[in-house]
Short mmCIF file of C-alpha atoms in Angstrom, two decimals:
data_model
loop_
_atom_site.label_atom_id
_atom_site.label_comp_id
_atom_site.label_asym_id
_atom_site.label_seq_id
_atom_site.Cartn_x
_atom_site.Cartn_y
_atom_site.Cartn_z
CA UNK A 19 37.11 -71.74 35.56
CA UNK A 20 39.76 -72.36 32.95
CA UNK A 21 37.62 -69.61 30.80
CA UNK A 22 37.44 -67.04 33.12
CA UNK A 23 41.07 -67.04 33.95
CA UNK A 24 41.93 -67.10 29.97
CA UNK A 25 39.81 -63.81 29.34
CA UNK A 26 41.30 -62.25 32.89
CA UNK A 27 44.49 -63.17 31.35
CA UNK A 28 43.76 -61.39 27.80
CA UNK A 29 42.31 -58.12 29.41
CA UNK A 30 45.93 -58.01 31.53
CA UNK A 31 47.58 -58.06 28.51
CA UNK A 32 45.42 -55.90 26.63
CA UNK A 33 45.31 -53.36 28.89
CA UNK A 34 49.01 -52.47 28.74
CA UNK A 35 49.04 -51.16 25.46
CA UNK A 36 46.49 -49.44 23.12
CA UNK A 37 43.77 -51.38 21.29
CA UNK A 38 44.17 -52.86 17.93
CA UNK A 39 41.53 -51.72 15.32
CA UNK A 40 40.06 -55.31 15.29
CA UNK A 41 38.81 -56.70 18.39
CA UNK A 42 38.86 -60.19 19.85
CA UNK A 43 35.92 -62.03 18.60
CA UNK A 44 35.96 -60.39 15.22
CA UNK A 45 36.26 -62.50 12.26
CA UNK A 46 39.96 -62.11 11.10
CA UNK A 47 40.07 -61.24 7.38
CA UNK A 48 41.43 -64.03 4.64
CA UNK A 49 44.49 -62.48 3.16
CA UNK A 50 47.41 -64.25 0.11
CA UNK A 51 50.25 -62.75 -0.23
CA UNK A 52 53.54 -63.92 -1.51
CA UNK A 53 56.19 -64.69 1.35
CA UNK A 54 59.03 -65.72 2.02
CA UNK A 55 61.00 -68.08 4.77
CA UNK A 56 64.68 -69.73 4.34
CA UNK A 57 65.34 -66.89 1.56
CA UNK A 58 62.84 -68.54 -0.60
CA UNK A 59 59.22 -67.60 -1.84
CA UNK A 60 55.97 -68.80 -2.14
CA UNK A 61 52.09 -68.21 -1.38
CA UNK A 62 50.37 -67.69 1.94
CA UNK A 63 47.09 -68.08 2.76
CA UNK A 64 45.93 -67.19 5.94
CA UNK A 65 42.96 -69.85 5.75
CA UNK A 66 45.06 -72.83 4.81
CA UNK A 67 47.44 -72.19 7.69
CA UNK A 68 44.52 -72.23 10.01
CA UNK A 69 43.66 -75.81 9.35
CA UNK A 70 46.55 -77.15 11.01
CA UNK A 71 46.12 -74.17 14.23
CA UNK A 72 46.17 -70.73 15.54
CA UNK A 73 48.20 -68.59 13.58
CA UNK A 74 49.93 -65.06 15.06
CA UNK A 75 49.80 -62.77 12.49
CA UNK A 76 52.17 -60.00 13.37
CA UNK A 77 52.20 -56.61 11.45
CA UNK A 78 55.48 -54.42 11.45
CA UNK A 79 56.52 -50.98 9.37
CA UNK A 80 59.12 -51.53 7.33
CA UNK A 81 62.12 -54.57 7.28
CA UNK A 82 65.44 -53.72 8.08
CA UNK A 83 64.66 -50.93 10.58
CA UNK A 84 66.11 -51.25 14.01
CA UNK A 85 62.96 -51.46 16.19
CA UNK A 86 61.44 -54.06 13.28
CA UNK A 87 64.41 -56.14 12.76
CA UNK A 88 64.59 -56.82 16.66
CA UNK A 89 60.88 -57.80 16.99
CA UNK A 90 62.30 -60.46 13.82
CA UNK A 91 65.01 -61.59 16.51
CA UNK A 92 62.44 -61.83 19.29
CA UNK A 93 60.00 -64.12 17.04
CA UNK A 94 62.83 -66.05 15.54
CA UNK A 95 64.35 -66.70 18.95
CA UNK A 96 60.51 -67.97 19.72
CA UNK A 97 59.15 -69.83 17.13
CA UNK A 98 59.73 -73.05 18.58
CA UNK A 99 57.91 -72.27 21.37
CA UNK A 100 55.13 -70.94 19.02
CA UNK A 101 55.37 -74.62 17.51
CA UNK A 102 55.30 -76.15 20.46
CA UNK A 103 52.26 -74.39 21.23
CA UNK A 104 50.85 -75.98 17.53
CA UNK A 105 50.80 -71.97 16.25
CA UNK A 106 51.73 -70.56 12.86
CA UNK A 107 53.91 -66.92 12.74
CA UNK A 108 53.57 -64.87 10.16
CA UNK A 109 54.94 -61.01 9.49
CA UNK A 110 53.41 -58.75 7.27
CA UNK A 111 55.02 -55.63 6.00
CA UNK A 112 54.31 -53.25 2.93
CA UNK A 113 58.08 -54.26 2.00
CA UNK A 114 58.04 -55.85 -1.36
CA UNK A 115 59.33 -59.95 -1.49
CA UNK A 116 62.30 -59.06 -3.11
CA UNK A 117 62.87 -57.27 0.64
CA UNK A 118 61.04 -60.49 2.31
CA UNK A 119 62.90 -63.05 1.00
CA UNK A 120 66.23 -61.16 2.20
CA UNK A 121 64.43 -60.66 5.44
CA UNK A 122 63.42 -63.76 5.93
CA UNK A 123 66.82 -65.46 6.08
CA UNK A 124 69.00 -62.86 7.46
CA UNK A 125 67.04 -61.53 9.95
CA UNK A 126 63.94 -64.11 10.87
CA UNK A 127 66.78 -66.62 10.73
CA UNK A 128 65.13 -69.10 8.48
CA UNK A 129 62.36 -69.62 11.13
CA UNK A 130 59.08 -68.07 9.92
CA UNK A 131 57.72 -66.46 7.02
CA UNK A 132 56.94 -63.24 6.17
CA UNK A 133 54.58 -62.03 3.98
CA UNK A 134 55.13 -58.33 1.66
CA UNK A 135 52.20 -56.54 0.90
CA UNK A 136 53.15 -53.64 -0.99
CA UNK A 137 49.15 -52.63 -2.08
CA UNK A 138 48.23 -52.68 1.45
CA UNK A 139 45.42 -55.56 0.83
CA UNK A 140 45.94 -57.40 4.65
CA UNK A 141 47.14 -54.39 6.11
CA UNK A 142 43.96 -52.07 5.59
CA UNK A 143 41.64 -55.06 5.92
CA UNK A 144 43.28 -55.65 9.85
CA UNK A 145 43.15 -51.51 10.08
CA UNK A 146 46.83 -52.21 10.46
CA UNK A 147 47.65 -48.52 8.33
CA UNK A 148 50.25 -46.54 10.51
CA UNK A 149 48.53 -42.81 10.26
CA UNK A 150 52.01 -41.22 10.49
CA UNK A 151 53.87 -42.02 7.06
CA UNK A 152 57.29 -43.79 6.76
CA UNK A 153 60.65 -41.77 6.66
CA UNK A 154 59.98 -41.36 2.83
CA UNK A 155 56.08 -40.36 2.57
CA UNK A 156 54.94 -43.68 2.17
CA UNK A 157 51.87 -46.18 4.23
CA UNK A 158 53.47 -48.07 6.32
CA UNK A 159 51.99 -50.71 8.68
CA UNK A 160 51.38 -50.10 12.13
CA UNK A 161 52.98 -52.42 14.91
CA UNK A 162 49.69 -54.71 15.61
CA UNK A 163 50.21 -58.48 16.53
CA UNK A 164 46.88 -60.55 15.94
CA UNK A 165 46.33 -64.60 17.56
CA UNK A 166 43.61 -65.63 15.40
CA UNK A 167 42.03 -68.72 16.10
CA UNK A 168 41.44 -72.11 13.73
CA UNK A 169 37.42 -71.07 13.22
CA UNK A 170 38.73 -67.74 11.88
CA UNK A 171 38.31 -65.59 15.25
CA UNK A 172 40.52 -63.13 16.50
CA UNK A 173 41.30 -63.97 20.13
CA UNK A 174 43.73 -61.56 20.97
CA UNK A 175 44.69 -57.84 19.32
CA UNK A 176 48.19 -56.12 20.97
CA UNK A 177 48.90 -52.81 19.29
CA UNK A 178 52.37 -50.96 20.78
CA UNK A 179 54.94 -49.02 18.88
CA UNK A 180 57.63 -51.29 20.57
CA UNK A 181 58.19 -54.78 20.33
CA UNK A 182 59.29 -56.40 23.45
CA UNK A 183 55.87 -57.06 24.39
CA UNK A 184 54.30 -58.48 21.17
CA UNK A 185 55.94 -62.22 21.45
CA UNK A 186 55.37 -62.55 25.22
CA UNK A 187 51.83 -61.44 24.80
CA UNK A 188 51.18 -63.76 21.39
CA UNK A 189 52.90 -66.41 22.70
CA UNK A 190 51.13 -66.53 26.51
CA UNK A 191 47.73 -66.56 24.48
CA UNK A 192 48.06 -69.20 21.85
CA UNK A 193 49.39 -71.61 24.51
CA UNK A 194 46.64 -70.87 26.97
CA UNK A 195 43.91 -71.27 24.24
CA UNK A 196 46.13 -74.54 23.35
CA UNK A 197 45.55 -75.27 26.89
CA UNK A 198 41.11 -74.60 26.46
CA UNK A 199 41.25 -77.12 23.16
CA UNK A 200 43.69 -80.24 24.25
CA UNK A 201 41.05 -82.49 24.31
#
């Protein structure tokens, strides 16, 4: 029962947006990247992180914009309701960490990391490239939020030029698969 309602619940959500490249089910690619949280760097891996839970791994175009800087409010504002729910966050932009580690205080508000990937190496492997270019001519990441489960599975793709949806959506899935694994 539980299971039916939690994939009735995903294809809700899905359905108001367009679909992300990757698809739930689909193994979620390992990425490193230098990041930053607190103003301060350091290495993330995305399989390391998974030992300890699901990790949201949330793609956005470019730090300091308007519409990205407010999904970084929305997230912040969240994130203890993330941990609550045992889940990792984690942006990724194709801002370098110089920009990240600004970002990462000022407007993530010391809460979560975020990761820059200026060579695109996460961001093309999650099919997370924006086909229209930034402002300036360059690849940018598309908006894509990703709940990836601890066995490496994507369990939930959201892809949607605006943000308002992305934490309600992340967040409602990592705590009902939370709810699937208490035991």
């Amino acid at each position: 029962m539980k299971r039916l309602f939690f994939g009735a619940l995903v294809c809700a959500l899905l359905s108001a947006a367009a679909w992300a490249a990757l698809k739930d089910g689909d193994t979620a690619p390992d990425f490193t990247l230098p990041a930053a949280v607190g103003g301060k760097s350091f290495v993330f891996k995305l399989s390391e992180a998974l030992k300890k839970g699901p990790v949201v791994v949330y793609f956005y175009p470019k730090s300091f914009t308007r519409i990205c800087t407010e999904e970084a409010y929305a997230f912040a504002e969240s994130a203890e309701n993330f941990a609550a729910a045992g889940a990792k966050l984690i942006g990724v932009s194709a801002d370098t960490i110089e920009t990240q580690i600004e970002f990462s205080s000022k407007e993530c508000r010391d809460k979560f990391p975020v990761a820059a990937d200026p060579n695109l190496v996460a961001i093309r492997a999650y099919d997370a490239v924006r086909a229209k270019p930034g402002p300036n001519g360059a690849t940018i990441a598309d908006r894509i939020s990703y709940v990836v489960a601890p066995d490496g599975k994507i369990i939930y793709a959201y892809q949607d030029p605006e943000a308002d949806k992305h934490i309600e959506n992340t967040l409602a899935t990592v705590r009902h698969w939370r709810e699937e694994h208490k035991n």
